[in-house]
PDB file of C-alpha atoms in Angstrom:
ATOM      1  CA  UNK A   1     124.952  93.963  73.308  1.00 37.00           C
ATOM      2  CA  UNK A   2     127.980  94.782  75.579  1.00 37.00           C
ATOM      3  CA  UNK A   3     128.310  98.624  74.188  1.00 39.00           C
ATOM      4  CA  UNK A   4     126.112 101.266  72.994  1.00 33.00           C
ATOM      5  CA  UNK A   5     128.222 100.665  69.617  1.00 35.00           C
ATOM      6  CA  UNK A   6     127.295  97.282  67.908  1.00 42.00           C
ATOM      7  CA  UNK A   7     130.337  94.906  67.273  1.00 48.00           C
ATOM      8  CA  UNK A   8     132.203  95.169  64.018  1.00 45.00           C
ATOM      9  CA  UNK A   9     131.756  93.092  61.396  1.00 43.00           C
ATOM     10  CA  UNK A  10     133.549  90.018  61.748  1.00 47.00           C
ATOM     11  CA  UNK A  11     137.014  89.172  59.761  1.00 43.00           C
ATOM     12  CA  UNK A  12     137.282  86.515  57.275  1.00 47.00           C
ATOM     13  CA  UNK A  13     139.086  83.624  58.066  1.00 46.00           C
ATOM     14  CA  UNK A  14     142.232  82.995  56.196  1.00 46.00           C
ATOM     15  CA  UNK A  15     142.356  81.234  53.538  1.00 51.00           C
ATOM     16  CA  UNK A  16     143.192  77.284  53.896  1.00 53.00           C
ATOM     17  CA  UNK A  17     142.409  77.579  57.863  1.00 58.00           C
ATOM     18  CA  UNK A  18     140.964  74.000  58.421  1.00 68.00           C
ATOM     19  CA  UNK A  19     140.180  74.470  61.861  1.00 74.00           C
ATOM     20  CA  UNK A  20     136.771  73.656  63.383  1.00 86.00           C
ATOM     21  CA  UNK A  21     134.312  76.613  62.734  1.00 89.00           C
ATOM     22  CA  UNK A  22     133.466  76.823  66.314  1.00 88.00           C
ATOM     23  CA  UNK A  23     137.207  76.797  67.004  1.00 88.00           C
ATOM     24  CA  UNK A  24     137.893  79.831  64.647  1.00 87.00           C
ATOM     25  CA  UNK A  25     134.753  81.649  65.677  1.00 88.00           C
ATOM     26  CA  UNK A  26     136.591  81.784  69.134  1.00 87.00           C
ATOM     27  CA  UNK A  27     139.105  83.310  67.764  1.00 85.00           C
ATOM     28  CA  UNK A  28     137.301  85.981  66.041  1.00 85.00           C
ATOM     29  CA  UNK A  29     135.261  86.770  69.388  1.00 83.00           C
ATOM     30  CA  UNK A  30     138.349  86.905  71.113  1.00 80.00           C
ATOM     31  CA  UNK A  31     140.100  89.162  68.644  1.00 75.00           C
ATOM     32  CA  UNK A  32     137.028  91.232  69.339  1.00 72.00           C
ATOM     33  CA  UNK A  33     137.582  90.905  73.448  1.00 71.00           C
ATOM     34  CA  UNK A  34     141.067  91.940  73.059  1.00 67.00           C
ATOM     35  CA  UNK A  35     140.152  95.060  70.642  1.00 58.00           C
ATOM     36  CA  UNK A  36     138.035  96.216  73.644  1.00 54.00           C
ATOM     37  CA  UNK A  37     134.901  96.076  71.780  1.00 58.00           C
ATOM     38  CA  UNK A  38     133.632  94.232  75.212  1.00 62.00           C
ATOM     39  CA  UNK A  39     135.061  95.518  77.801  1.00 55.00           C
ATOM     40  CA  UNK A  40     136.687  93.246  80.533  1.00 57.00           C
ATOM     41  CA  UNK A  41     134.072  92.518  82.819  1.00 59.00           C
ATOM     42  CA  UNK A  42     130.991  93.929  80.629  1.00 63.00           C
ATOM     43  CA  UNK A  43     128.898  91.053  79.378  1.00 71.00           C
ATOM     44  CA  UNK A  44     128.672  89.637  76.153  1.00 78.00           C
ATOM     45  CA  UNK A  45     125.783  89.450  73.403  1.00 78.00           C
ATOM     46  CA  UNK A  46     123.155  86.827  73.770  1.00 81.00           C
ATOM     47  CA  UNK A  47     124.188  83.343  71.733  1.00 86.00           C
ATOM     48  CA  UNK A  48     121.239  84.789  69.184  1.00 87.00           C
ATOM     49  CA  UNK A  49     122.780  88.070  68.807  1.00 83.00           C
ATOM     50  CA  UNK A  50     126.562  86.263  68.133  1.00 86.00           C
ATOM     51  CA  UNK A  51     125.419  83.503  66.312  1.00 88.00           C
ATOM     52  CA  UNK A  52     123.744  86.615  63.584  1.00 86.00           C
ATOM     53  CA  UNK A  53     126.926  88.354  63.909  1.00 82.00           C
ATOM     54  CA  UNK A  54     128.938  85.433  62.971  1.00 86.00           C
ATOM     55  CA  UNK A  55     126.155  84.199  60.840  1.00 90.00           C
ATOM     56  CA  UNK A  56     126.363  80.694  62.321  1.00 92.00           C
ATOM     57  CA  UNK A  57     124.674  78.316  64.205  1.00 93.00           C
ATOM     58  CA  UNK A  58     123.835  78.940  68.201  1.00 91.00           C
ATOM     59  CA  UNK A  59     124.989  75.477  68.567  1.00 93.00           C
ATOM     60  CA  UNK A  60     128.291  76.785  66.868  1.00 92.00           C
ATOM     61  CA  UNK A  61     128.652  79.946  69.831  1.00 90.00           C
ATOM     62  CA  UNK A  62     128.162  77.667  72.571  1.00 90.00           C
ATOM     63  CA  UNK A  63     130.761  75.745  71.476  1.00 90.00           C
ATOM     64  CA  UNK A  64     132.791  78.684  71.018  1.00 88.00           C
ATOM     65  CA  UNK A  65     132.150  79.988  74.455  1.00 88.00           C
ATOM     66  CA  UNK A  66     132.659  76.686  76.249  1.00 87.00           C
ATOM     67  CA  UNK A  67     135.973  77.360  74.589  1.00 85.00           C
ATOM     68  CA  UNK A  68     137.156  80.277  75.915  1.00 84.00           C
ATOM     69  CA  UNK A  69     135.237  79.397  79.363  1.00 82.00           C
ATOM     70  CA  UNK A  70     138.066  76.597  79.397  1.00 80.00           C
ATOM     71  CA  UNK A  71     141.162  78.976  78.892  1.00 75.00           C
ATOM     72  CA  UNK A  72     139.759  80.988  81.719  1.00 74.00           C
ATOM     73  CA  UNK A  73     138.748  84.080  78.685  1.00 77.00           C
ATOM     74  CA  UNK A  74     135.450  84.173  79.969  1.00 80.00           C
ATOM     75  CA  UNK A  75     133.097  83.256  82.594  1.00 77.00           C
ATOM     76  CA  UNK A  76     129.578  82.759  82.458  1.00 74.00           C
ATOM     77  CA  UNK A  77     127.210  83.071  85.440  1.00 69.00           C
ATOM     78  CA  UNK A  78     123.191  84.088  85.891  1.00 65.00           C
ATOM     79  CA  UNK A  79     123.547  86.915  84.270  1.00 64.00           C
ATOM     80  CA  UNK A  80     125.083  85.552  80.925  1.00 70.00           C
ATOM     81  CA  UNK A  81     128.662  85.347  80.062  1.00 75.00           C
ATOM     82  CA  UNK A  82     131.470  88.278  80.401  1.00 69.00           C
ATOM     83  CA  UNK A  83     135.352  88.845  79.584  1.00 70.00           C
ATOM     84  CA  UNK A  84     137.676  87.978  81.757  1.00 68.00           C
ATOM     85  CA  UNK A  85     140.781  89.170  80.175  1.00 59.00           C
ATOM     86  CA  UNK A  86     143.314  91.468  81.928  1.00 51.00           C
ATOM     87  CA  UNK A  87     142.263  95.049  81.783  1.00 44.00           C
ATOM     88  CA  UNK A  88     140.689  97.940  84.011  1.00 40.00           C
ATOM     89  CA  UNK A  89     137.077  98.442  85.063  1.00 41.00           C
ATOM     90  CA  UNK A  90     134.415 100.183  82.332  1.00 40.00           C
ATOM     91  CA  UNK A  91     134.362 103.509  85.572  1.00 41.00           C
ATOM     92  CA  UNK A  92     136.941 104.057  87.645  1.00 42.00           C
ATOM     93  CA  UNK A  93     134.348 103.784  90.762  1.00 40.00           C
ATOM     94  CA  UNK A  94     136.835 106.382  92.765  1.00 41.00           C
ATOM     95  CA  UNK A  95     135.632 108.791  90.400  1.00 45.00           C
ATOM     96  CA  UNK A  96     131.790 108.068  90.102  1.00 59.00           C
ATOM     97  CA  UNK A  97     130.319 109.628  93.321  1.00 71.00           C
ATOM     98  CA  UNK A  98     126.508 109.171  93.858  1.00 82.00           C
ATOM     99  CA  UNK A  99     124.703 111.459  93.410  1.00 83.00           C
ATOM    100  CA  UNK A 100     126.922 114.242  91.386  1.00 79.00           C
ATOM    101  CA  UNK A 101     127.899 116.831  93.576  1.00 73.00           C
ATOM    102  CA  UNK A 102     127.956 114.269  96.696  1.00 75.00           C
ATOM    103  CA  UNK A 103     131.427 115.306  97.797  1.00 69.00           C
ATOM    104  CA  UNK A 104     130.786 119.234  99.025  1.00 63.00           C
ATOM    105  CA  UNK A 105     134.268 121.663  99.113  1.00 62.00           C
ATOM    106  CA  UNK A 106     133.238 122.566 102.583  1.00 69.00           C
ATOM    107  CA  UNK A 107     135.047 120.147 104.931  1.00 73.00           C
ATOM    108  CA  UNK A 108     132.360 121.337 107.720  1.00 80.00           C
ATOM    109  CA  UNK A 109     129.591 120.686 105.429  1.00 81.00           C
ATOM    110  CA  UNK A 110     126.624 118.802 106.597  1.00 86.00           C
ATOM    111  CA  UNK A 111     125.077 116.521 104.798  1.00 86.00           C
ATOM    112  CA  UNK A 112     121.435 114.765 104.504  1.00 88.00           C
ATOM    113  CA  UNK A 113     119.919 112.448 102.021  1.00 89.00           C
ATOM    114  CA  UNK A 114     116.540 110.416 102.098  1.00 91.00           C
ATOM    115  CA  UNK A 115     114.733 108.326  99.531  1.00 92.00           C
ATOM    116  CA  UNK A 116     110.974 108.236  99.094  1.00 95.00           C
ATOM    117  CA  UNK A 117     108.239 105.851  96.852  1.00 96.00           C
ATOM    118  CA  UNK A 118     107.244 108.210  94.313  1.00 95.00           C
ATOM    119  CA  UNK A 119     106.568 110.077  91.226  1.00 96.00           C
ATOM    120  CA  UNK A 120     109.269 111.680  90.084  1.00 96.00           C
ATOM    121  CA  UNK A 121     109.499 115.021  88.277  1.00 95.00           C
ATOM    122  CA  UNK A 122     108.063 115.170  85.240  1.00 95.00           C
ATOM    123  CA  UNK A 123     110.951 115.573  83.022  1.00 95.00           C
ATOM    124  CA  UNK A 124     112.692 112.897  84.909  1.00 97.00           C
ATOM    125  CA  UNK A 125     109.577 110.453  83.843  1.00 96.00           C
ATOM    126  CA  UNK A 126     110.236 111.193  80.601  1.00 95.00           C
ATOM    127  CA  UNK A 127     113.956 111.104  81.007  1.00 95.00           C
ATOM    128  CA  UNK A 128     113.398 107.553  82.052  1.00 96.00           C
ATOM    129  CA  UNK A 129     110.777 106.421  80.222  1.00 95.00           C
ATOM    130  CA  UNK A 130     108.407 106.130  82.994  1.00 94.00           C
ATOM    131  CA  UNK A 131     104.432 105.758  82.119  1.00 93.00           C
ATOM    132  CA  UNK A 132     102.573 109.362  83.809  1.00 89.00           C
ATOM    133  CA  UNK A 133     101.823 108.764  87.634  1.00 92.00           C
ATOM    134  CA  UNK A 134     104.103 105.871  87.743  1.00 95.00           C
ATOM    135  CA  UNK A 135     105.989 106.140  91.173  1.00 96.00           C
ATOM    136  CA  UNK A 136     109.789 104.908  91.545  1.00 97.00           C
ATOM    137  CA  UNK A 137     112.612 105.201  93.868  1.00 96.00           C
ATOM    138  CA  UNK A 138     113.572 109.048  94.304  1.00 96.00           C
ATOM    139  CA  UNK A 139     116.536 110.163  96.007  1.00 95.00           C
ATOM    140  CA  UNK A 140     117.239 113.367  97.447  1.00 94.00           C
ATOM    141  CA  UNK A 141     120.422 114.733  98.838  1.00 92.00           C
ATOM    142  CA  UNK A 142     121.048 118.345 100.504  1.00 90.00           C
ATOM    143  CA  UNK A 143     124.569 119.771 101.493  1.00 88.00           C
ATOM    144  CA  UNK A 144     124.573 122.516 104.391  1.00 87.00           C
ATOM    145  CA  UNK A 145     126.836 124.884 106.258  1.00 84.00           C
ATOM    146  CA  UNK A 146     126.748 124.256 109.979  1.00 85.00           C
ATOM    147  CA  UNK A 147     124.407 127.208 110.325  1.00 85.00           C
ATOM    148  CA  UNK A 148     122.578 125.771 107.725  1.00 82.00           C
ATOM    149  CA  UNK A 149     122.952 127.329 104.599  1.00 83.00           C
ATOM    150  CA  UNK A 150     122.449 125.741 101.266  1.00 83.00           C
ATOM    151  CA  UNK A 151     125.260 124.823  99.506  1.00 84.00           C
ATOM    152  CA  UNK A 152     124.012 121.897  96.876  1.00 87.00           C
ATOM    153  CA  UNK A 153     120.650 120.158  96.403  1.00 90.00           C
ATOM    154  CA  UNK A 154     120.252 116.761  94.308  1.00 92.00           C
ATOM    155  CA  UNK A 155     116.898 114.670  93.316  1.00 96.00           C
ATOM    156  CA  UNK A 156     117.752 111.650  91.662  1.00 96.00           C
ATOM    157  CA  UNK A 157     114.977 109.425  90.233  1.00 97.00           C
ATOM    158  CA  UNK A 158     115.696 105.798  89.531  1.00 97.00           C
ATOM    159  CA  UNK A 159     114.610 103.539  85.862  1.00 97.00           C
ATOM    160  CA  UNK A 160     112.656 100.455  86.371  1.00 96.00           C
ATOM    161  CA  UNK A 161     115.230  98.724  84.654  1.00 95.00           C
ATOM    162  CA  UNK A 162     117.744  99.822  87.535  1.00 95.00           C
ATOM    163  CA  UNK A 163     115.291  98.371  90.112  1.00 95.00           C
ATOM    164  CA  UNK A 164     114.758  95.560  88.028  1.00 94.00           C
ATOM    165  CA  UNK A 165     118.712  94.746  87.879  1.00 92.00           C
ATOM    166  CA  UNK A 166     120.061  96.084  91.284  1.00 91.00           C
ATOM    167  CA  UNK A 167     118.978  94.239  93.868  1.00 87.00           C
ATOM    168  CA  UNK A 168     120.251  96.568  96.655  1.00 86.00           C
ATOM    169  CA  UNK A 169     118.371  99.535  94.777  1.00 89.00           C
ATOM    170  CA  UNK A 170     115.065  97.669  95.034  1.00 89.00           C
ATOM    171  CA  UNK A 171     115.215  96.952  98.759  1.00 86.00           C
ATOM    172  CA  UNK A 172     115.243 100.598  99.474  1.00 87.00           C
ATOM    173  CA  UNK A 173     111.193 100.500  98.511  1.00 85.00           C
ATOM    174  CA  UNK A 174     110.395  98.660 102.101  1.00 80.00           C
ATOM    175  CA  UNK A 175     112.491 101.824 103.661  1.00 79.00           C
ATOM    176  CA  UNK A 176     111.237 105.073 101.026  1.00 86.00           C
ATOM    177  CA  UNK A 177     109.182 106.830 103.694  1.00 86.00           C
ATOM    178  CA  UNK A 178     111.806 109.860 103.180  1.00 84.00           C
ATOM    179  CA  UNK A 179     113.010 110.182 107.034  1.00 81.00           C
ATOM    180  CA  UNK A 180     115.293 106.824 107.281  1.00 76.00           C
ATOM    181  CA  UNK A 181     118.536 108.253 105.790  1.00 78.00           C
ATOM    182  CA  UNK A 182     120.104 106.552 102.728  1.00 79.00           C
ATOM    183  CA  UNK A 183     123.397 107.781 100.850  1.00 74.00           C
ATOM    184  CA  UNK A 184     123.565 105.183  98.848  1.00 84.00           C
ATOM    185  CA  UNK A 185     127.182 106.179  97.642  1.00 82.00           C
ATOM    186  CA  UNK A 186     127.811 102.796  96.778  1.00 82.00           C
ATOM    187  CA  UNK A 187     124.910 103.026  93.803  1.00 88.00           C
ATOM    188  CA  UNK A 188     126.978 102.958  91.005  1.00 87.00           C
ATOM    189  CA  UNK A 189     128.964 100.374  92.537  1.00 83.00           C
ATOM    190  CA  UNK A 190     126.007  98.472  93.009  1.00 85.00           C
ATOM    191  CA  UNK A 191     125.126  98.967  89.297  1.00 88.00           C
ATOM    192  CA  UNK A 192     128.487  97.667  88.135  1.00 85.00           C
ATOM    193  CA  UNK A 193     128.869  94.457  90.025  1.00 82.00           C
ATOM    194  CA  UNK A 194     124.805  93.948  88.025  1.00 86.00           C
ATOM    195  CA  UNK A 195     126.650  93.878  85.101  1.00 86.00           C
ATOM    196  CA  UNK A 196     125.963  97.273  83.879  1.00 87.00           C
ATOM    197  CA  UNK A 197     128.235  99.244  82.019  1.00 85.00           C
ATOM    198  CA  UNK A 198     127.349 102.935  83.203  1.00 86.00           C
ATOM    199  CA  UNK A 199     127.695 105.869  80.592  1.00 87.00           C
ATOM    200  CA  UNK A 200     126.657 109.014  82.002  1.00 84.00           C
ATOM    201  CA  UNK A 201     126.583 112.597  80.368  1.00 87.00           C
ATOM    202  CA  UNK A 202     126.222 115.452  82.530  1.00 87.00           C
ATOM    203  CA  UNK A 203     124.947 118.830  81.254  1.00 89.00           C
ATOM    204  CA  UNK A 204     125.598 122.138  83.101  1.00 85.00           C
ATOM    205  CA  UNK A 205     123.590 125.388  83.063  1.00 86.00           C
ATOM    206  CA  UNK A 206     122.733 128.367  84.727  1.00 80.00           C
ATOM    207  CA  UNK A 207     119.859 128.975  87.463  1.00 78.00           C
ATOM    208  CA  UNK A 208     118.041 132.160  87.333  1.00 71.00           C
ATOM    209  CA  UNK A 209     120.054 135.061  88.077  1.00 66.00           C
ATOM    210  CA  UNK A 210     123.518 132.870  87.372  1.00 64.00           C
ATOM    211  CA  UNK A 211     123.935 133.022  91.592  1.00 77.00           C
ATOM    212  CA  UNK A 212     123.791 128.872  91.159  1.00 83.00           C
ATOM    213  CA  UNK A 213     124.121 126.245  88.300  1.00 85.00           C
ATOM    214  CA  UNK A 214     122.247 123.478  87.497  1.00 88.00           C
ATOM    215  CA  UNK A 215     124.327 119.741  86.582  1.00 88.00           C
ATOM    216  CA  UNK A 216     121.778 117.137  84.985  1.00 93.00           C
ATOM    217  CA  UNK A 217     123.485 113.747  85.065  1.00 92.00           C
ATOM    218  CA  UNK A 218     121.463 111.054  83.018  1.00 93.00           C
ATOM    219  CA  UNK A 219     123.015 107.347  83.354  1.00 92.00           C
ATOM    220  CA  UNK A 220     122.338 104.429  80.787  1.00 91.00           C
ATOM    221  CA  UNK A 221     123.555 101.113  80.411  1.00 89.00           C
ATOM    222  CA  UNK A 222     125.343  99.253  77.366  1.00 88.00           C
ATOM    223  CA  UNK A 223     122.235  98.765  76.141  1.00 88.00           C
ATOM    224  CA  UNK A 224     121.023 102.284  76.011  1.00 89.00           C
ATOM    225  CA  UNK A 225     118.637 101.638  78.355  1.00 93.00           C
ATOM    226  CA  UNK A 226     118.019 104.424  80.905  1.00 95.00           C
ATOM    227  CA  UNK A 227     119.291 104.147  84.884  1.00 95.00           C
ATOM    228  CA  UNK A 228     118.782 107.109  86.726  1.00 96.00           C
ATOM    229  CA  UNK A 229     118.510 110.933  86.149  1.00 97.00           C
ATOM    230  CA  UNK A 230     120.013 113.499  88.797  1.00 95.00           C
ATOM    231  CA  UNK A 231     119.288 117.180  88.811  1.00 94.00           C
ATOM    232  CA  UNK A 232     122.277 118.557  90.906  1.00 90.00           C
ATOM    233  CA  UNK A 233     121.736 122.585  91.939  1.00 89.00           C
ATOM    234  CA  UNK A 234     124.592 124.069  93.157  1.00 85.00           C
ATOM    235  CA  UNK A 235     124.716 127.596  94.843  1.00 80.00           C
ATOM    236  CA  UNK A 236     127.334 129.280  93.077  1.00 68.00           C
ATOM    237  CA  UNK A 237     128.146 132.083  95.332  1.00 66.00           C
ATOM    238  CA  UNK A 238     128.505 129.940  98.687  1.00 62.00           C
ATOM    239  CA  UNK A 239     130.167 126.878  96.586  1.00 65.00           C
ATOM    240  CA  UNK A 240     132.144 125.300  93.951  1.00 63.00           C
ATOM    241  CA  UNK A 241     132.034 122.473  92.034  1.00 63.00           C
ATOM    242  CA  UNK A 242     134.971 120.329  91.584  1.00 62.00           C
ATOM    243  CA  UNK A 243     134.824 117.608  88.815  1.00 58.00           C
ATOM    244  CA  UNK A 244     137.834 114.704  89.737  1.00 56.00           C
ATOM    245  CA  UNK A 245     138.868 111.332  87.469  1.00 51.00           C
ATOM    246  CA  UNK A 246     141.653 109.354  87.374  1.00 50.00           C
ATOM    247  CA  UNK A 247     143.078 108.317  84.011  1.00 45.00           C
ATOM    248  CA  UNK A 248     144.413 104.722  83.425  1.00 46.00           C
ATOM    249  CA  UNK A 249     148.403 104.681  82.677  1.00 46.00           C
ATOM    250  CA  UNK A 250     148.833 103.609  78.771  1.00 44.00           C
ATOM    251  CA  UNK A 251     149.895  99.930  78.455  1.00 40.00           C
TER     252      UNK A 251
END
C-alpha cells in the first residue's frame, strides 16, 4: 500500500454508467489519486491489492493503469507504478536533515561522522526488527566546539529493508570500517527517490541530571515497515536545538 492508512472503500458507480469497467475503475483510482490518498510520487498498491479493493479482475487493473499511463496520470517503472499528478513531495527534503540534530547552532562547530558494520544497540535491534547479533549499517555523528567540546552526539542504525531498497545505503558496507568519513546528508533523499514515503516520529526526553536531552527519531515507510532509528543527545547547557519545516502554501 502507498500509506500507512489503507485506501477507502471504493464509490459506486452511478447508476446507468455504461462505460467499460476497466474504464470506470480508472476513474475511481484516480478520484482516489486526486483525494491524496496516494500521494504524488508515492507508489501505488500491487494489481492484487487493487484488483481486492475494487473487487475485480487483475486483468481489469492493468487495463485501468495502462489507462492512466496513457494520459500521463501515472508512470510505472521497476519499482511498480506511482502518481504523477501535480502536487508537492510526501517531505519537504529542505527540512529532513540526516541524522536529527545534523545542523549544530554553533557556526564554528566541528563536525565528524563515520559508519561502521555492526550490531547496533540493543533497543535499536528491536526498534528495527533485527534478529540478536545481527550486524547492520550504524552511523555515528559528533558535533564539537573548536576546542573540542561536545555539543551533540547521534548513532543511527539502519533496517534491512533500507539496505535492501537504497542502493547508495548498501554500498557504504565495502567502506564501514568507522575511520572513512560519511555524512550521508543526502539519506533521506536517497530513501525518497527508492520510492519510500518516510514518516518519522521523534520523541524528546531528558538525560540524567536534565544538563542534556535525548531526541529518538524512528523512520518507517508507507508500509510500516521500519528504516532507521537515531538516538540524538544533545548537551543542553553548551547547545540548543532548533526544529525548522517549511509548510506548503494552500492551493
Amino acid at each position: 500500500m502507498a500509506r500507512t492508512t489503507p485506501l477507502d472503500p471504493p464509490l459506486d458507480p452511478p447508476e446507468g454508467d455504461d462505460r467499460p469497467l476497466y474504464w470506470r475503475i480508472a476513474s475511481l483510482l484516480l478520484g482516489e489519486l486526486r483525494a491524496g490518498t496516494i500521494p504524488p510520487g508515492e507508489r501505488l498498491p500491487g494489481e492484487r491489492h487493487l484488483a481486492r479493493h475494487f473487487q475485480v479482475s487483475r486483468e481489469t487493473v492493468r487495463q485501468a493503469l495502462e489507462l492512466l499511463r496513457r494520459d500521463g496520470l501515472v508512470a510505472t517503472d521497476r519499482r511498480g507504478s506511482h502518481a504523477t499528478l501535480p502536487g508537492g513531495p510526501v517531505e519537504d527534503p529542505v527540512s529532513l536533515t540526516f541524522p536529527v540534530g545534523a545542523r549544530p547552532a554553533d557556526p564554528c562547530a566541528v563536525d565528524r561522522a563515520t559508519v561502521t558494520w555492526e550490531e547496533p544497540p540493543p533497543e535499536h535491534a528491536r526498534a528495527l526488527g533485527l534478529a540478536p547479533h545481527r550486524p547492520t549499517l550504524v552511523h555515528r555523528y559528533r558535533s564539537a566546539t573548536p576546542d573540542g567540546r561536545s555539543l551533540r552526539t547521534a548513532v543511527t542504525s539502519f533496517s534491512a529493508v533500507a539496505l535492501a531498497e537504497v542502493a547508495e545505503l548498501a554500498r557504504y558496507r565495502e567502506r564501514a570500517d568507522g575511520n572513512t568519513p560519511a555524512q550521508l546528508r543526502r539519506a533521506y533523499d536517497w530513501m525518497r527517490r527508492a520510492g519510500l514515503a518516510l514518516h518519522h516520529r521523534d520523541a524528546i526526553t531528558q538525560v540524567g541530571d536534565a544538563s542534556s536531552v535525548r531526541v529518538t527519531r524512528r523512520v518507517h515507510d508507507q508500509y510500516a515497515r521500519p528504516l532507521e532509528i537515531t538516538d540524538l543527545v544533545v548537551h543542553a547547557e553548551q547547545d540548543a536545538l532548533v526544529y525548522e519545516f517549511t509548510l506548503p502554501a494552500a492551493g
